[in-house]
Amino acid sequence: MNAAVGAIGVLDLQGGVQEHLDHLQRIGVVGRPVKRAAELADLAGLIIPGGESTCLSRLLAIFGLDDAIRQAYDNGLKLWGTCAGAILLARENIGETPFLGLMDIAISRNAFGSQLDSFSGEALAPAVACQPIPLTFIRAPKITRIGDSVRVLLQVDDYVAAAEDDQILVTVFHPELTPSLAFHRYFARKCGLKVAAADDAALDPDWTPQSWTRFSYHV
Amino acid sequence: MAENRYLLNAQLAQMLKGGVIMDVVNVEQAQIAQEAGAVAVMALERVPADIRKQGGVARMSDPGLIKAIKAAVTIPVMAKARIGHFVEAQILQALKIDYIDESEVLTPADEECHIDKSRFEIPFVCGARNLGEAVRRIAEGAAMIRTKGEAGTGNVVEAVRHMRTMNREIRQLAMMPVEEIMSFAKLNGIPYELALEVKKLGRLPVVNFAAGGIATPADAALMMQLGCDGVFVGSGIFKSGDPARYARAIVKATAYHDDPAKLLEVSMDLGEPMPGLDVATMPGAERLAGRGW
């Protein structure tokens, strides 16, 4: 049984991999980097991290990981795409060819402008936590349309920033770049994992902006 | 720069980890780079191999060229300013590119001072040959570091030297009792607080890419296995016999840097790499890595 194994994979081709591994460890879930199709076996869920979506799509296609992810999805694997990951999961990618196309949303990539338009703030996503949580948007996309099967988790101005259907979660922002563990807990529960009871809105006091380096090369 | 802006800038570099940043000199090359899976492009008029050949003063590229490249791709666009030339940096910030490389590949505008990067909203990446240089640039506000290597040579030896030097110095720091750190910081020109942070983390507190002489997929994987977070390729792609192919191969080799079977697959039948230069016999004045203080 997937849930019995209880690991959540993080697609480890390019981008914010270590940041997600750090957050998964903080909520007591085993995180596993995934580079090869065989590593998808026995996962309860898979996170497709932020990075560059064109780069990720090329790398997914080269060694057949895209088909392996589609097959694992058909077999019930839960998926969470953050930023570039959300772009890869969208059925409609405005101005570009959709890639995995597994979720009925339209997404517009790099919808805010250049790095000078990247920003952070906070907002309330009631289904995820009862208090506002910090949000970090880096050259972020916007979800501009959602299908009937999709529920909005966070609406900001004219766009959807977080949404889910029965099997997929997408966020255009980066919870893994903040001290908030709320979305990681939310996804772990969606994957059928038991995570320690905690105030989901509480920030992890031990997290720092350098916490990801624990999972990177160090001497 | 507000603390929050600096954090966002360091975090953009985090999103580039595991990727390849490619030098491009026109719109067509930028599109080839993006199509091949580059995580960003460095827009410039001449790649380092040509700057080296043509000599003279190398300056910031024409903003018109950078603007055209920015319009042609959706991935982040970087551009180079001369060391210490804060007005070139102001112009690049006004152009709203994504990252500035304060680069020794261009002719320095100031032989004492680097740009005070903390006064800018836009992120900077800077080159370093050792831990001291890297940490001084971070103290000035750089949100990302790269090795200097020796640009435009197609010879990876200097990038390897710089990464090994940084790792060796970080290892020394990590093993050192606290009372020795002030003296180590003084000798190496490292701000004390940052020396403590590097000791605690066992690495630089920001993303550190390889740059300067990377010409083949194996070079890229070598730098990744030495602990770099990603790779810049300057002349190596568009001075090779088949740029699109080289670009794709280097992207794959960077992602699968720890998988020799895949490295074998991507290294096969690539055609001619860029021509290389021997750094050991190069006169000191031709070495770009010595620029920066």
Short mmCIF file of C-alpha atoms in Angstrom, two decimals:
data_model
loop_
_atom_site.label_atom_id
_atom_site.label_comp_id
_atom_site.label_asym_id
_atom_site.label_seq_id
_atom_site.Cartn_x
_atom_site.Cartn_y
_atom_site.Cartn_z
CA MET A 1 0.00 0.00 0.00
CA ASN A 2 1.28 3.44 -0.89
CA ALA A 3 0.21 5.02 2.35
CA ALA A 4 2.01 2.35 4.35
CA VAL A 5 5.30 3.26 2.68
CA GLY A 6 4.47 6.88 3.17
CA ALA A 7 7.21 8.63 1.23
CA ILE A 8 6.61 11.73 -0.86
CA GLY A 9 8.87 12.13 -3.88
CA VAL A 10 10.34 15.39 -5.11
CA LEU A 11 11.17 15.48 -8.82
CA ASP A 12 14.93 16.05 -8.77
CA LEU A 13 15.85 17.27 -12.23
CA GLN A 14 16.21 21.01 -11.69
CA GLY A 15 14.93 23.74 -9.36
CA GLY A 16 13.79 23.97 -5.75
CA VAL A 17 14.27 20.32 -4.76
CA GLN A 18 16.16 20.70 -1.47
CA GLU A 19 13.66 23.26 -0.19
CA HIS A 20 10.80 20.74 -0.45
CA LEU A 21 12.90 17.95 1.09
CA ASP A 22 13.59 20.26 4.02
CA HIS A 23 9.88 21.03 4.53
CA LEU A 24 8.88 17.36 4.27
CA GLN A 25 11.38 16.46 6.97
CA ARG A 26 9.96 19.23 9.18
CA ILE A 27 6.48 17.65 9.03
CA GLY A 28 7.89 14.18 9.73
CA VAL A 29 7.37 12.79 6.22
CA VAL A 30 10.05 10.85 4.35
CA GLY A 31 11.04 12.83 1.26
CA ARG A 32 12.67 11.04 -1.65
CA PRO A 33 14.41 12.69 -4.62
CA VAL A 34 13.09 11.24 -7.90
CA LYS A 35 15.30 11.22 -10.99
CA ARG A 36 14.38 7.95 -12.62
CA ALA A 37 11.10 6.23 -13.48
CA ALA A 38 11.80 3.34 -11.10
CA GLU A 39 11.97 5.79 -8.18
CA LEU A 40 8.26 6.57 -8.61
CA ALA A 41 7.36 3.14 -7.22
CA ASP A 42 5.62 3.04 -3.83
CA LEU A 43 5.32 6.81 -3.44
CA ALA A 44 2.28 8.31 -1.74
CA GLY A 45 2.73 11.55 -3.66
CA LEU A 46 5.07 13.47 -5.93
CA ILE A 47 6.02 17.14 -5.78
CA ILE A 48 7.04 18.81 -9.04
CA PRO A 49 9.05 21.76 -7.75
CA GLY A 50 9.63 25.27 -8.99
CA GLY A 51 12.37 25.80 -11.54
CA GLU A 52 12.21 26.56 -15.23
CA SER A 53 9.29 24.79 -16.88
CA THR A 54 10.90 24.53 -20.34
CA CYS A 55 14.01 22.98 -18.82
CA LEU A 56 11.96 20.57 -16.69
CA SER A 57 9.79 19.56 -19.64
CA ARG A 58 12.82 18.79 -21.83
CA LEU A 59 14.43 16.72 -19.09
CA LEU A 60 11.18 14.87 -18.33
CA ALA A 61 10.77 13.93 -21.97
CA ILE A 62 14.34 12.80 -22.64
CA PHE A 63 14.39 9.75 -20.42
CA GLY A 64 10.66 8.96 -20.47
CA LEU A 65 9.83 10.27 -16.99
CA ASP A 66 6.80 12.12 -18.40
CA ASP A 67 5.11 8.85 -19.41
CA ALA A 68 6.09 7.27 -16.11
CA ILE A 69 4.46 10.14 -14.19
CA ARG A 70 1.29 9.88 -16.33
CA GLN A 71 1.14 6.16 -15.64
CA ALA A 72 1.68 6.61 -11.91
CA TYR A 73 -1.04 9.28 -11.94
CA ASP A 74 -3.41 6.82 -13.65
CA ASN A 75 -2.59 4.40 -10.84
CA GLY A 76 -3.62 6.97 -8.24
CA LEU A 77 -0.42 8.91 -7.45
CA LYS A 78 -1.16 12.34 -5.93
CA LEU A 79 0.73 15.28 -7.46
CA TRP A 80 1.62 18.78 -6.29
CA GLY A 81 3.09 21.32 -8.67
CA THR A 82 4.62 24.51 -7.31
CA CYS A 83 5.17 27.35 -9.78
CA ALA A 84 6.90 25.66 -12.76
CA GLY A 85 5.40 22.37 -11.56
CA ALA A 86 1.91 23.89 -11.85
CA ILE A 87 2.72 24.99 -15.42
CA LEU A 88 3.72 21.44 -16.34
CA LEU A 89 0.49 19.99 -14.89
CA ALA A 90 -1.91 22.45 -16.59
CA ARG A 91 -4.10 21.29 -19.46
CA GLU A 92 -3.93 24.71 -21.09
CA ASN A 93 -0.68 26.72 -21.13
CA ILE A 94 -1.38 30.15 -22.59
CA GLY A 95 0.86 30.87 -25.59
CA GLU A 96 2.68 27.55 -25.26
CA THR A 97 2.12 23.84 -25.70
CA PRO A 98 0.81 22.15 -22.54
CA PHE A 99 3.06 19.45 -21.17
CA LEU A 100 1.68 16.82 -18.77
CA GLY A 101 -1.82 18.32 -19.13
CA LEU A 102 -3.27 16.40 -16.20
CA MET A 103 -5.31 19.17 -14.53
CA ASP A 104 -8.15 21.16 -16.05
CA ILE A 105 -6.75 24.65 -15.53
CA ALA A 106 -5.35 27.36 -17.82
CA ILE A 107 -2.09 28.94 -16.72
CA SER A 108 -0.11 31.91 -17.98
CA ARG A 109 3.59 31.63 -17.33
CA ASN A 110 5.74 34.44 -15.92
CA ALA A 111 2.59 36.57 -15.67
CA PHE A 112 3.91 39.35 -13.40
CA GLY A 113 7.00 40.51 -15.31
CA SER A 114 10.71 40.33 -14.49
CA GLN A 115 12.46 39.48 -11.24
CA LEU A 116 11.87 43.09 -10.10
CA ASP A 117 8.15 42.17 -10.00
CA SER A 118 8.67 39.13 -7.76
CA PHE A 119 7.07 39.71 -4.35
CA SER A 120 6.00 38.21 -1.07
CA GLY A 121 2.96 38.75 1.12
CA GLU A 122 0.42 36.77 3.08
CA ALA A 123 -3.12 35.56 2.57
CA LEU A 124 -5.81 33.38 4.07
CA ALA A 125 -6.50 30.01 2.43
CA PRO A 126 -9.27 28.77 4.75
CA ALA A 127 -9.18 25.14 3.59
CA VAL A 128 -5.45 24.97 4.36
CA ALA A 129 -4.98 27.01 7.55
CA CYS A 130 -7.20 29.16 9.74
CA GLN A 131 -4.76 32.10 9.88
CA PRO A 132 -3.01 33.93 7.01
CA ILE A 133 0.13 32.23 5.75
CA PRO A 134 3.19 33.79 4.05
CA LEU A 135 3.39 33.55 0.27
CA THR A 136 6.41 34.01 -2.00
CA PHE A 137 5.91 34.65 -5.73
CA ILE A 138 9.01 34.40 -7.94
CA ARG A 139 8.49 35.19 -11.63
CA ALA A 140 5.21 33.45 -10.93
CA PRO A 141 2.51 32.22 -13.31
CA LYS A 142 -1.21 32.98 -12.91
CA ILE A 143 -4.01 30.43 -13.11
CA THR A 144 -6.55 32.17 -15.33
CA ARG A 145 -9.27 29.52 -15.68
CA ILE A 146 -10.32 26.45 -13.72
CA GLY A 147 -12.47 23.55 -14.90
CA ASP A 148 -15.52 22.08 -13.15
CA SER A 149 -13.47 19.39 -11.45
CA VAL A 150 -11.18 21.96 -9.83
CA ARG A 151 -11.65 23.79 -6.50
CA VAL A 152 -10.09 27.15 -5.70
CA LEU A 153 -7.99 27.19 -2.52
CA LEU A 154 -6.74 30.75 -2.86
CA GLN A 155 -7.97 33.53 -5.12
CA VAL A 156 -5.93 36.76 -5.37
CA ASP A 157 -7.24 39.72 -7.39
CA ASP A 158 -7.93 38.45 -10.93
CA TYR A 159 -6.20 35.08 -10.69
CA VAL A 160 -6.21 31.80 -8.83
CA ALA A 161 -3.04 31.22 -6.81
CA ALA A 162 -3.80 27.75 -5.41
CA ALA A 163 -6.25 25.07 -6.53
CA GLU A 164 -6.87 21.34 -6.34
CA ASP A 165 -8.84 18.52 -7.84
CA ASP A 166 -9.18 15.03 -6.41
CA GLN A 167 -5.64 14.03 -7.24
CA ILE A 168 -3.64 17.20 -7.90
CA LEU A 169 -2.67 20.30 -5.92
CA VAL A 170 -1.17 23.37 -7.62
CA THR A 171 0.27 26.56 -6.13
CA VAL A 172 1.77 29.36 -8.21
CA PHE A 173 3.71 30.54 -5.13
CA HIS A 174 6.43 28.76 -3.14
CA PRO A 175 5.46 27.52 0.36
CA GLU A 176 8.87 25.79 0.46
CA LEU A 177 10.56 29.22 0.49
CA THR A 178 8.77 30.31 3.67
CA PRO A 179 8.66 29.11 7.30
CA SER A 180 5.08 27.90 6.74
CA LEU A 181 4.50 24.14 6.63
CA ALA A 182 0.74 24.41 6.07
CA PHE A 183 0.66 23.44 2.39
CA HIS A 184 3.08 20.55 2.93
CA ARG A 185 0.82 19.21 5.69
CA TYR A 186 -2.20 19.74 3.46
CA PHE A 187 -0.59 17.77 0.62
CA ALA A 188 0.62 15.00 2.95
CA ARG A 189 -2.96 14.55 4.20
CA LYS A 190 -4.21 14.56 0.62
CA CYS A 191 -1.75 11.72 0.01
CA GLY A 192 -3.33 9.80 2.89
CA LEU A 193 -0.40 10.28 5.24
CA LYS A 194 -0.81 10.95 8.92
CA VAL A 195 1.02 14.10 9.91
CA ALA A 196 1.46 15.29 13.46
CA ALA A 197 -1.36 17.46 14.71
CA ALA A 198 -0.17 21.06 14.71
CA ASP A 199 -1.49 24.54 14.28
CA ASP A 200 -1.18 24.71 10.50
CA ALA A 201 -0.83 28.48 10.53
CA ALA A 202 2.11 28.39 12.95
CA LEU A 203 5.49 29.12 11.41
CA ASP A 204 8.42 26.80 12.02
CA PRO A 205 10.73 28.79 14.34
CA ASP A 206 13.74 26.69 13.29
CA TRP A 207 13.41 27.42 9.58
CA THR A 208 15.82 29.93 8.04
CA PRO A 209 16.27 31.02 4.40
CA GLN A 210 19.41 28.81 4.37
CA SER A 211 17.69 25.65 5.64
CA TRP A 212 17.72 24.16 2.12
CA THR A 213 21.52 23.97 2.24
CA ARG A 214 21.26 20.97 4.62
CA PHE A 215 20.11 18.94 1.63
CA SER A 216 22.65 20.38 -0.83
CA TYR A 217 26.36 19.65 -1.19
CA HIS A 218 28.28 20.75 1.88
CA VAL A 219 31.76 19.90 3.10
CA MET B 1 17.76 47.05 -0.80
CA ALA B 2 15.16 45.79 1.63
CA GLU B 3 15.93 42.49 3.34
CA ASN B 4 12.84 41.02 1.75
CA ARG B 5 14.03 41.96 -1.76
CA TYR B 6 17.43 40.38 -1.13
CA LEU B 7 15.73 37.18 -0.02
CA LEU B 8 13.57 37.06 -3.16
CA ASN B 9 16.70 37.57 -5.26
CA ALA B 10 18.61 34.77 -3.53
CA GLN B 11 15.52 32.59 -3.93
CA LEU B 12 15.36 33.16 -7.70
CA ALA B 13 18.90 31.74 -7.83
CA GLN B 14 17.64 28.74 -5.81
CA MET B 15 15.09 28.08 -8.55
CA LEU B 16 17.92 27.92 -11.11
CA LYS B 17 19.74 25.14 -9.22
CA GLY B 18 20.63 22.10 -11.28
CA GLY B 19 20.34 24.14 -14.46
CA VAL B 20 22.51 25.58 -17.20
CA ILE B 21 22.81 29.30 -17.95
CA MET B 22 23.97 29.95 -21.51
CA ASP B 23 25.72 32.91 -23.13
CA VAL B 24 23.85 34.13 -26.22
CA VAL B 25 24.68 37.00 -28.59
CA ASN B 26 21.43 37.28 -30.56
CA VAL B 27 17.73 36.37 -30.57
CA GLU B 28 18.26 33.21 -32.59
CA GLN B 29 20.80 31.84 -30.12
CA ALA B 30 18.56 32.78 -27.19
CA GLN B 31 15.73 30.73 -28.72
CA ILE B 32 18.04 27.76 -29.34
CA ALA B 33 19.18 27.97 -25.69
CA GLN B 34 15.63 28.10 -24.33
CA GLU B 35 14.51 25.26 -26.60
CA ALA B 36 17.43 23.14 -25.39
CA GLY B 37 16.38 23.62 -21.75
CA ALA B 38 18.58 26.49 -20.49
CA VAL B 39 17.31 27.87 -17.15
CA ALA B 40 18.44 31.40 -18.12
CA VAL B 41 20.42 33.18 -20.81
CA MET B 42 23.26 35.65 -20.47
CA ALA B 43 22.71 38.30 -23.17
CA LEU B 44 25.92 39.81 -24.52
CA GLU B 45 27.47 41.16 -27.72
CA ARG B 46 30.43 38.81 -27.84
CA VAL B 47 31.08 35.52 -26.08
CA PRO B 48 34.25 35.49 -23.93
CA ALA B 49 36.26 33.57 -26.60
CA ASP B 50 35.71 36.49 -29.00
CA ILE B 51 36.33 39.15 -26.34
CA ARG B 52 39.63 37.40 -25.65
CA LYS B 53 40.54 37.25 -29.36
CA GLN B 54 39.55 40.81 -30.25
CA GLY B 55 41.06 42.51 -27.20
CA GLY B 56 40.41 46.20 -26.46
CA VAL B 57 37.93 47.38 -23.82
CA ALA B 58 34.92 45.11 -23.28
CA ARG B 59 31.86 47.00 -21.99
CA MET B 60 28.19 46.35 -21.15
CA SER B 61 26.31 45.20 -24.26
CA ASP B 62 24.01 47.54 -26.18
CA PRO B 63 20.74 47.61 -24.19
CA GLY B 64 18.86 47.35 -27.51
CA LEU B 65 20.35 43.89 -28.04
CA ILE B 66 19.55 42.82 -24.49
CA LYS B 67 15.99 44.11 -24.86
CA ALA B 68 15.47 42.14 -28.08
CA ILE B 69 16.71 38.95 -26.40
CA LYS B 70 14.48 39.62 -23.38
CA ALA B 71 11.48 39.91 -25.72
CA ALA B 72 12.34 36.64 -27.47
CA VAL B 73 12.40 34.26 -24.48
CA THR B 74 10.34 33.51 -21.35
CA ILE B 75 13.25 32.25 -19.24
CA PRO B 76 15.22 34.74 -17.06
CA VAL B 77 17.64 37.05 -18.85
CA MET B 78 20.97 38.08 -17.32
CA ALA B 79 23.48 40.63 -18.60
CA LYS B 80 26.98 41.72 -17.64
CA ALA B 81 28.16 45.00 -16.14
CA ARG B 82 31.85 45.87 -15.67
CA ILE B 83 33.34 45.41 -12.20
CA GLY B 84 32.67 48.62 -10.28
CA HIS B 85 30.60 50.21 -13.07
CA PHE B 86 27.51 51.03 -11.05
CA VAL B 87 26.01 53.13 -13.83
CA GLU B 88 26.00 50.22 -16.26
CA ALA B 89 24.21 48.35 -13.45
CA GLN B 90 21.70 51.20 -13.08
CA ILE B 91 20.98 51.00 -16.81
CA LEU B 92 20.50 47.22 -16.67
CA GLN B 93 18.17 47.62 -13.69
CA ALA B 94 16.15 50.22 -15.62
CA LEU B 95 15.93 47.70 -18.47
CA LYS B 96 14.30 45.28 -15.98
CA ILE B 97 16.36 42.23 -16.78
CA ASP B 98 16.36 39.45 -14.18
CA TYR B 99 19.98 39.28 -12.97
CA ILE B 100 23.20 41.30 -13.39
CA ASP B 101 26.58 39.57 -13.64
CA GLU B 102 29.26 41.93 -12.32
CA SER B 103 31.83 40.25 -14.48
CA GLU B 104 35.60 40.02 -14.84
CA VAL B 105 34.99 39.03 -18.49
CA LEU B 106 34.41 42.73 -19.19
CA THR B 107 37.22 45.24 -18.62
CA PRO B 108 37.01 46.47 -15.01
CA ALA B 109 35.85 50.08 -14.56
CA ASP B 110 37.24 50.30 -11.02
CA GLU B 111 40.42 48.61 -9.82
CA GLU B 112 39.62 48.98 -6.11
CA CYS B 113 35.88 48.80 -5.57
CA HIS B 114 33.12 46.52 -6.71
CA ILE B 115 29.57 47.78 -7.12
CA ASP B 116 27.67 48.36 -3.87
CA LYS B 117 25.06 45.80 -4.82
CA SER B 118 23.05 46.36 -1.66
CA ARG B 119 21.81 49.64 -3.15
CA PHE B 120 20.05 47.87 -6.02
CA GLU B 121 16.70 46.11 -6.20
CA ILE B 122 17.92 43.83 -8.98
CA PRO B 123 19.93 40.70 -8.09
CA PHE B 124 23.65 40.29 -8.81
CA VAL B 125 25.85 37.28 -9.42
CA CYS B 126 29.61 37.68 -8.99
CA GLY B 127 32.65 35.53 -9.76
CA ALA B 128 35.07 34.23 -7.11
CA ARG B 129 38.33 32.27 -7.06
CA ASN B 130 38.25 31.46 -3.37
CA LEU B 131 36.14 31.73 -0.24
CA GLY B 132 37.34 35.25 0.59
CA GLU B 133 36.27 36.67 -2.76
CA ALA B 134 32.94 34.86 -2.64
CA VAL B 135 32.12 36.11 0.84
CA ARG B 136 33.23 39.70 0.12
CA ARG B 137 30.85 39.78 -2.84
CA ILE B 138 28.03 38.41 -0.66
CA ALA B 139 28.79 41.11 1.92
CA GLU B 140 28.45 43.70 -0.88
CA GLY B 141 25.01 42.32 -1.73
CA ALA B 142 25.54 39.55 -4.31
CA ALA B 143 22.65 37.05 -4.17
CA MET B 144 24.47 34.35 -6.12
CA ILE B 145 28.12 33.33 -6.65
CA ARG B 146 29.91 31.56 -9.48
CA THR B 147 33.48 30.39 -9.88
CA LYS B 148 35.50 32.64 -12.18
CA GLY B 149 37.30 29.84 -13.96
CA GLU B 150 39.04 31.21 -17.04
CA ALA B 151 36.35 32.38 -19.45
CA GLY B 152 36.64 31.84 -23.20
CA THR B 153 39.32 29.15 -22.97
CA GLY B 154 37.23 25.98 -23.19
CA ASN B 155 39.57 24.77 -20.45
CA VAL B 156 37.94 23.71 -17.18
CA VAL B 157 41.16 23.66 -15.13
CA GLU B 158 40.68 27.07 -13.49
CA ALA B 159 37.03 26.45 -12.58
CA VAL B 160 38.14 23.21 -10.92
CA ARG B 161 40.91 25.07 -9.08
CA HIS B 162 38.49 27.72 -7.83
CA MET B 163 35.87 25.23 -6.65
CA ARG B 164 38.47 23.03 -4.94
CA THR B 165 39.95 26.11 -3.27
CA MET B 166 36.56 27.22 -1.97
CA ASN B 167 35.72 23.74 -0.70
CA ARG B 168 39.12 23.39 0.98
CA GLU B 169 38.76 26.72 2.75
CA ILE B 170 35.21 25.94 3.84
CA ARG B 171 36.41 22.59 5.20
CA GLN B 172 39.15 24.34 7.17
CA LEU B 173 36.62 26.75 8.59
CA ALA B 174 34.21 23.96 9.47
CA MET B 175 36.90 22.15 11.50
CA MET B 176 38.26 25.26 13.18
CA PRO B 177 37.72 26.13 16.85
CA VAL B 178 35.89 29.43 17.21
CA GLU B 179 38.90 31.28 18.65
CA GLU B 180 40.83 30.75 15.39
CA ILE B 181 38.12 32.18 13.16
CA MET B 182 38.87 35.87 13.63
CA SER B 183 42.45 35.32 12.52
CA PHE B 184 41.33 33.18 9.56
CA ALA B 185 38.81 35.87 8.61
CA LYS B 186 41.52 38.54 8.78
CA LEU B 187 43.99 36.54 6.67
CA ASN B 188 41.41 35.73 4.00
CA GLY B 189 39.59 39.07 3.97
CA ILE B 190 36.32 37.49 5.11
CA PRO B 191 33.75 39.44 7.15
CA TYR B 192 33.64 37.74 10.57
CA GLU B 193 29.88 37.21 10.79
CA LEU B 194 29.82 35.56 7.38
CA ALA B 195 32.77 33.36 8.34
CA LEU B 196 30.67 32.07 11.25
CA GLU B 197 27.73 31.44 8.95
CA VAL B 198 29.83 29.54 6.40
CA LYS B 199 31.28 27.47 9.25
CA LYS B 200 27.80 26.63 10.50
CA LEU B 201 26.37 25.74 7.06
CA GLY B 202 29.46 23.99 5.69
CA ARG B 203 28.99 25.85 2.41
CA LEU B 204 28.25 29.29 1.01
CA PRO B 205 24.92 30.69 2.23
CA VAL B 206 23.84 31.41 -1.38
CA VAL B 207 23.67 29.39 -4.60
CA ASN B 208 27.10 28.79 -6.17
CA PHE B 209 27.39 27.96 -9.89
CA ALA B 210 30.41 26.88 -11.94
CA ALA B 211 31.66 29.16 -14.71
CA GLY B 212 34.70 29.76 -16.87
CA GLY B 213 35.92 27.13 -19.31
CA ILE B 214 33.10 24.56 -19.27
CA ALA B 215 32.98 23.11 -22.79
CA THR B 216 31.59 19.57 -22.66
CA PRO B 217 28.85 17.61 -20.87
CA ALA B 218 31.59 15.88 -18.87
CA ASP B 219 32.97 19.28 -17.76
CA ALA B 220 29.51 20.30 -16.52
CA ALA B 221 29.06 17.03 -14.61
CA LEU B 222 32.57 17.35 -13.15
CA MET B 223 31.73 20.76 -11.68
CA MET B 224 28.41 19.44 -10.33
CA GLN B 225 30.14 16.51 -8.65
CA LEU B 226 32.60 18.96 -7.10
CA GLY B 227 29.60 20.55 -5.41
CA CYS B 228 28.43 23.37 -7.67
CA ASP B 229 24.68 24.08 -7.71
CA GLY B 230 24.52 24.62 -11.49
CA VAL B 231 26.58 25.67 -14.48
CA PHE B 232 27.23 28.69 -16.70
CA VAL B 233 28.39 27.87 -20.22
CA GLY B 234 29.82 30.82 -22.10
CA SER B 235 31.57 30.14 -25.37
CA GLY B 236 31.23 26.35 -25.02
CA ILE B 237 27.90 26.05 -26.78
CA PHE B 238 27.85 28.51 -29.65
CA LYS B 239 31.56 28.01 -30.47
CA SER B 240 31.02 24.25 -30.82
CA GLY B 241 30.33 22.49 -34.11
CA ASP B 242 26.64 21.82 -33.30
CA PRO B 243 25.33 24.33 -30.73
CA ALA B 244 21.78 22.97 -30.30
CA ARG B 245 23.14 19.49 -29.72
CA TYR B 246 25.83 20.65 -27.30
CA ALA B 247 23.27 22.72 -25.44
CA ARG B 248 20.90 19.77 -24.98
CA ALA B 249 23.73 17.45 -23.99
CA ILE B 250 25.08 19.84 -21.34
CA VAL B 251 21.57 20.34 -19.89
CA LYS B 252 21.12 16.58 -19.59
CA ALA B 253 24.62 16.04 -18.15
CA THR B 254 24.03 18.70 -15.49
CA ALA B 255 20.76 17.10 -14.35
CA TYR B 256 22.18 13.56 -14.41
CA HIS B 257 25.68 14.52 -13.28
CA ASP B 258 25.89 11.53 -10.91
CA ASP B 259 24.83 8.90 -13.46
CA PRO B 260 27.79 7.73 -15.62
CA ALA B 261 25.57 5.60 -17.89
CA LYS B 262 23.49 8.64 -18.84
CA LEU B 263 26.64 10.78 -19.15
CA LEU B 264 27.99 8.22 -21.62
CA GLU B 265 24.78 8.38 -23.61
CA VAL B 266 24.73 12.18 -23.86
CA SER B 267 28.45 12.47 -24.63
CA MET B 268 28.31 10.21 -27.69
CA ASP B 269 28.77 11.56 -31.25
CA LEU B 270 28.53 15.23 -30.34
CA GLY B 271 30.92 16.54 -32.99
CA GLU B 272 33.56 19.18 -32.44
CA PRO B 273 33.71 20.98 -29.08
CA MET B 274 34.90 24.60 -28.98
CA PRO B 275 38.66 24.96 -29.54
CA GLY B 276 40.56 25.10 -26.25
CA LEU B 277 43.41 27.23 -24.90
CA ASP B 278 46.18 26.20 -22.55
CA VAL B 279 45.89 28.38 -19.46
CA ALA B 280 49.32 27.41 -18.04
CA THR B 281 51.23 29.11 -20.88
CA MET B 282 48.95 32.16 -20.96
CA PRO B 283 50.59 35.49 -20.00
CA GLY B 284 49.24 36.95 -16.75
CA ALA B 285 47.70 39.96 -18.48
CA GLU B 286 45.47 37.69 -20.58
CA ARG B 287 44.02 35.96 -17.54
CA LEU B 288 40.60 37.37 -16.72
CA ALA B 289 40.25 35.66 -13.33
CA GLY B 290 42.79 38.01 -11.74
CA ARG B 291 40.33 40.89 -12.17
CA GLY B 292 38.34 41.58 -8.99
CA TRP B 293 39.46 42.51 -5.52
#
